[in-house]
Short mmCIF file of C-alpha atoms in Angstrom, two decimals:
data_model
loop_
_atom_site.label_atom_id
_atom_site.label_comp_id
_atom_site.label_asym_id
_atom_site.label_seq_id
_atom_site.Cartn_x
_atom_site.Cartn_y
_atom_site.Cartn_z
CA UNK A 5 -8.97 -13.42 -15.34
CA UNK A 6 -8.67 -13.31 -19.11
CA UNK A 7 -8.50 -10.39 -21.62
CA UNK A 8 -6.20 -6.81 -20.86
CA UNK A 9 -9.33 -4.96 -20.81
CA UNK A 10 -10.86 -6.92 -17.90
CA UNK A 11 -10.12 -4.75 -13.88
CA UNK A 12 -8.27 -6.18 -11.55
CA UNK A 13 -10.33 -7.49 -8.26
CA UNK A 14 -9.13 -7.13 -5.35
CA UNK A 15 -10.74 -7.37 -1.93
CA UNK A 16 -10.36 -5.95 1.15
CA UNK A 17 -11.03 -7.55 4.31
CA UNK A 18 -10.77 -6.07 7.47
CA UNK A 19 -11.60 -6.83 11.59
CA UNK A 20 -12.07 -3.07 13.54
CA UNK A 21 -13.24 -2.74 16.74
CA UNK A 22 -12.52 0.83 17.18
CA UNK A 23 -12.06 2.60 13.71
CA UNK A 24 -8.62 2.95 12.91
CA UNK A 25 -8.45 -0.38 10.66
CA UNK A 26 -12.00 0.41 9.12
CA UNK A 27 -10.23 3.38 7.82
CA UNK A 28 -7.36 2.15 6.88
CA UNK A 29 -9.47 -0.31 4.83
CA UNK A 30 -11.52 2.20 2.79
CA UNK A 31 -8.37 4.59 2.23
CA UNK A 32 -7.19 1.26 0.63
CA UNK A 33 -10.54 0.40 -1.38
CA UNK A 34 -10.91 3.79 -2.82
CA UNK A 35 -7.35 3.97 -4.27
CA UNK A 36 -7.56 0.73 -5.35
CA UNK A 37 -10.58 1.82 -7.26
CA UNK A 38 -9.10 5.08 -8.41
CA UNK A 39 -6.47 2.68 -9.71
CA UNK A 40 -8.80 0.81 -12.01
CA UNK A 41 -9.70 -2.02 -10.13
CA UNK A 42 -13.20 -3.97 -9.42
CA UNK A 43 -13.30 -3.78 -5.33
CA UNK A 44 -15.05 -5.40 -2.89
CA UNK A 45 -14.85 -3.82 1.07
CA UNK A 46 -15.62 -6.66 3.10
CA UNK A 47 -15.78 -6.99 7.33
CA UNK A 48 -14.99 -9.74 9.60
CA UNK A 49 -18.23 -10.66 11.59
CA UNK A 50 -18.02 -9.47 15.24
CA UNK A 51 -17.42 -12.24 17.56
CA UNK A 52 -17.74 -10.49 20.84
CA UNK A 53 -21.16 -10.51 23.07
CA UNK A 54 -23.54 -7.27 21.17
CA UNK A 55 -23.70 -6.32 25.65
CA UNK A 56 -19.59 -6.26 25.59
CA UNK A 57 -19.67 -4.04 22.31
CA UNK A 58 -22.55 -1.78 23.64
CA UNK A 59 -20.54 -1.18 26.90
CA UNK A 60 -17.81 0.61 24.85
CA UNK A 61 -18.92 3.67 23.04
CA UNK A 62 -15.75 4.18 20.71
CA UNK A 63 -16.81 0.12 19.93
CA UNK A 64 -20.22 0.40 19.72
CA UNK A 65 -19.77 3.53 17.45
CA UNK A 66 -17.56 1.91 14.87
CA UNK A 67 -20.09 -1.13 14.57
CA UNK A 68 -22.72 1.11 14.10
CA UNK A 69 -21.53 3.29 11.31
CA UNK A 70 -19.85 -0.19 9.48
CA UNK A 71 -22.70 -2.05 9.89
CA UNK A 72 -23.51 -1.48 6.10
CA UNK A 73 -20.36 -3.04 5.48
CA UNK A 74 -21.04 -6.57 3.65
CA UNK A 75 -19.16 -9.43 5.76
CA UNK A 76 -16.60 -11.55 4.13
CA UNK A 77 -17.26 -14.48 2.86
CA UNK A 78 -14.92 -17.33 1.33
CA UNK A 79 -16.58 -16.30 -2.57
CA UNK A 80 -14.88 -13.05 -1.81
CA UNK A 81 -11.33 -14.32 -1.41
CA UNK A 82 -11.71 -16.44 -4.28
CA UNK A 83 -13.23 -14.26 -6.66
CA UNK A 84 -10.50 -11.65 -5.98
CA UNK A 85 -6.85 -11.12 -7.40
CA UNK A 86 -5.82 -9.93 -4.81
CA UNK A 87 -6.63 -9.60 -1.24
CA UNK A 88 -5.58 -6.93 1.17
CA UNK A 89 -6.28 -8.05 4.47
CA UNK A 90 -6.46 -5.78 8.07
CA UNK A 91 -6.35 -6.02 11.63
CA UNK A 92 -5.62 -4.63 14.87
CA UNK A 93 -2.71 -5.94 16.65
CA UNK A 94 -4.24 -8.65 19.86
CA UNK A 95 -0.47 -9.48 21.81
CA UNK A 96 1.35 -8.80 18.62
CA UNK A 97 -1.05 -11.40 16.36
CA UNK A 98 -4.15 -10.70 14.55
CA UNK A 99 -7.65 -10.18 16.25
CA UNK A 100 -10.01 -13.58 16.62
CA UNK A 101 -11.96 -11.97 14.40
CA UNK A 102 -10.21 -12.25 11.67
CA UNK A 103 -8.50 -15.29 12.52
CA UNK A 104 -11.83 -16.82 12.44
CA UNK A 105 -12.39 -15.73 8.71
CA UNK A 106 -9.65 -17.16 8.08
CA UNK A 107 -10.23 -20.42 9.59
CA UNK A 108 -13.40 -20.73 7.18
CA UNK A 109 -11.14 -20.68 4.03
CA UNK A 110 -9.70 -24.55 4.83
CA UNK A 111 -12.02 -25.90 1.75
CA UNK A 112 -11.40 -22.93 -0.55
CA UNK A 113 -7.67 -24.03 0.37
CA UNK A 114 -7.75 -27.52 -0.12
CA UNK A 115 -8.91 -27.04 -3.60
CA UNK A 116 -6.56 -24.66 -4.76
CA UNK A 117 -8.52 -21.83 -4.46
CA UNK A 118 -6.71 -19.41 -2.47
CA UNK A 119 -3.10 -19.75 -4.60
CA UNK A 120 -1.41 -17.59 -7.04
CA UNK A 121 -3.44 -14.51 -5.94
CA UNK A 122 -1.57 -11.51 -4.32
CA UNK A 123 -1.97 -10.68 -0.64
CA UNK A 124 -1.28 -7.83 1.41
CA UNK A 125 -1.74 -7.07 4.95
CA UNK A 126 -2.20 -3.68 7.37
CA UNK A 127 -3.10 -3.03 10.93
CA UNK A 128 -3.19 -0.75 14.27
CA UNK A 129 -1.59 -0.82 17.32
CA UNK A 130 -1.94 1.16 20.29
CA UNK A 131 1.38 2.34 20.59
CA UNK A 132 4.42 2.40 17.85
CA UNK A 133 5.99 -0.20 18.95
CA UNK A 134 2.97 -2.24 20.23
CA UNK A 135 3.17 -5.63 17.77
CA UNK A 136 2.63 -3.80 14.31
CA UNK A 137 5.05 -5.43 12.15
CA UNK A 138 4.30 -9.39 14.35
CA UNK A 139 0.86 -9.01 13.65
CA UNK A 140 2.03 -8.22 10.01
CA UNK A 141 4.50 -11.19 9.81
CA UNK A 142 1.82 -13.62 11.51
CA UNK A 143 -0.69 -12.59 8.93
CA UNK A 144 2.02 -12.99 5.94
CA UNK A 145 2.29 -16.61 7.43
CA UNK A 146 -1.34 -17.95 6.67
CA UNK A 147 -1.16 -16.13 2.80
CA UNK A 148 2.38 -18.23 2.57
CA UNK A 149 0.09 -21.16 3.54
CA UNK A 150 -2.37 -20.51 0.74
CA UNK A 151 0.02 -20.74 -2.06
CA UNK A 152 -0.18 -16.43 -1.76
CA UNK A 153 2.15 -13.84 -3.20
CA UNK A 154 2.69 -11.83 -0.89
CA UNK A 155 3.10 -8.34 -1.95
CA UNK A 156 4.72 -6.01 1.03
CA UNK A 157 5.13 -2.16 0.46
CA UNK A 158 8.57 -2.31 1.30
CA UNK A 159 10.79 0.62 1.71
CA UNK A 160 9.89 1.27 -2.22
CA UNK A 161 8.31 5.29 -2.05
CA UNK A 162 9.20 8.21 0.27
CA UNK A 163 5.92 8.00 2.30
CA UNK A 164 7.08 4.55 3.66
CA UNK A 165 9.85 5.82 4.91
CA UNK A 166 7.27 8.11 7.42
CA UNK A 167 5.43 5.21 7.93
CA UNK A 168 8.06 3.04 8.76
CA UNK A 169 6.99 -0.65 8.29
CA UNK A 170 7.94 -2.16 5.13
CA UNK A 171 5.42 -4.99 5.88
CA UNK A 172 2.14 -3.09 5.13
CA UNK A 173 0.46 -0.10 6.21
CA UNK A 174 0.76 0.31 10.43
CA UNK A 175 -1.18 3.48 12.28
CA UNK A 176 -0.49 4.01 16.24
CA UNK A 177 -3.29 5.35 17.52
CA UNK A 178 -1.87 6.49 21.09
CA UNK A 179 -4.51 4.84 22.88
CA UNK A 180 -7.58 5.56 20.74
CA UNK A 181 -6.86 8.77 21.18
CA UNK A 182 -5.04 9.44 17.15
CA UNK A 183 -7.54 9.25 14.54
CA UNK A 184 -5.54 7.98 11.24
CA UNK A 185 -3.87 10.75 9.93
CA UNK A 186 -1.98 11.61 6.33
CA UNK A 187 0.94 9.66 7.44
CA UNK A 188 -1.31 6.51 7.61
CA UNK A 189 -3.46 7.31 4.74
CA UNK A 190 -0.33 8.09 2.37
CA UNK A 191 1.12 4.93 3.07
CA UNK A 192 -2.14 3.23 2.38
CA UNK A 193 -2.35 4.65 -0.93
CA UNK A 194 1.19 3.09 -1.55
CA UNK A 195 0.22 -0.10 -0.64
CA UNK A 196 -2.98 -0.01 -2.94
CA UNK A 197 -1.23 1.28 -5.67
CA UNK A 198 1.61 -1.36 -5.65
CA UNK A 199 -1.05 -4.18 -5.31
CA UNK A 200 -2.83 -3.36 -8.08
CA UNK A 201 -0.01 -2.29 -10.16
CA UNK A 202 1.31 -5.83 -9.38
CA UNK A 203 -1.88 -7.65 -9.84
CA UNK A 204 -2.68 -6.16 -13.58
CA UNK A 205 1.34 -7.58 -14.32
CA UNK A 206 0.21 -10.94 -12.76
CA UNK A 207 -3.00 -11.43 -14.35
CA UNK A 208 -1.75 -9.88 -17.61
CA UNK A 209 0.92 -12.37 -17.71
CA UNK A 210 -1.88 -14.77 -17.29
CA UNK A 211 -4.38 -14.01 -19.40
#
């Protein structure tokens, strides 16, 4: 990026099976824009059989109403300055989903592509304790891997402290049953906010 007047761009790229993340992922795209940046919302493609997804209605619902949702390409991590990624938690690591998308970045990383940006991470979990912060932490490992900067929330605002992980944003949603809620959605908004905050330093310094 060159010149102050030019927005930040950040993407957002997110795996959601059920919801939760999807949310998650537009609560942090629209304060990201509100923030002054040039966003792009971006989905993981689905990986699962379309007979698997159809089976599950709280599934088959969330594909449905994303489906206008561009999916992620490589272009889209590269042309960003930063990248906020998102997941649900699969053992305490990241969906396949996901992990596939990231699997297609090896040439964008082997040129040099993928370094110096800033990177972010969030997910959901079925229960509070059900592998937020590994799947975090696993995550964090592939943007240390691109040359990243990785940006964390931390403990840095009084709505983290409700949220609780100091690794990114992290929703429980009791099963399915606990749509994301103002506790989430404020400490999405933190995360956002300190990303681009951080980004306009980094690229200002650049520039």
């Amino acid at each position: 990026m060159t010149g102050r007047d030019t927005a930040v761009k950040v993407t957002v790229v997110y795996y959601s099976a059920t919801g939760h993340v999807a949310d998650i992922a537009r609560e942090i795209a629209d304060t990201a824009e509100k923030a002054g940046a040039e966003v792009r919302l971006r989905r993981a493609a689905e990986l699962a059989p379309r007979e698997v997804v159809a089976s599950q209605p709280a599934w088959a619902a969330t594909a449905e109403a994303t489906a206008g949702i561009p999916l992620a390409a490589v272009e889209d991590v590269v042309w960003a300055d930063a990248v906020l990624m998102g997941s649900p938690t699969r053992f305490g690591n990241i969906a396949a989903q996901l992990k596939q998308f990231l699997d297609t970045l090896g040439g964008a990383w082997r040129r040099g592509e993928l370094a110096d940006k800033i990177y972010s991470g969030f997910t959901s979990t079925g229960s509070p304790h059900g592998g937020n912060e590994s799947t975090l932490l696993a995550l964090m490992q592939s943007f240390h891997h691109f040359g990243g900067i990785v940006v964390a929330p931390g403990f840095t605002h009084p709505d983290k402290f409700v949220d609780g992980n100091p690794y990114g944003t992290a929703h429980h949603d009791a099963g399915g049953t606990a749509p994301v809620g103002d506790v989430t959605r404020n400490a999405a908004r933190v995360q956002a906010e300190r990303v681009v905050r951080l980004a306009k330093v980094l690229t200002t310094a650049a520039s």
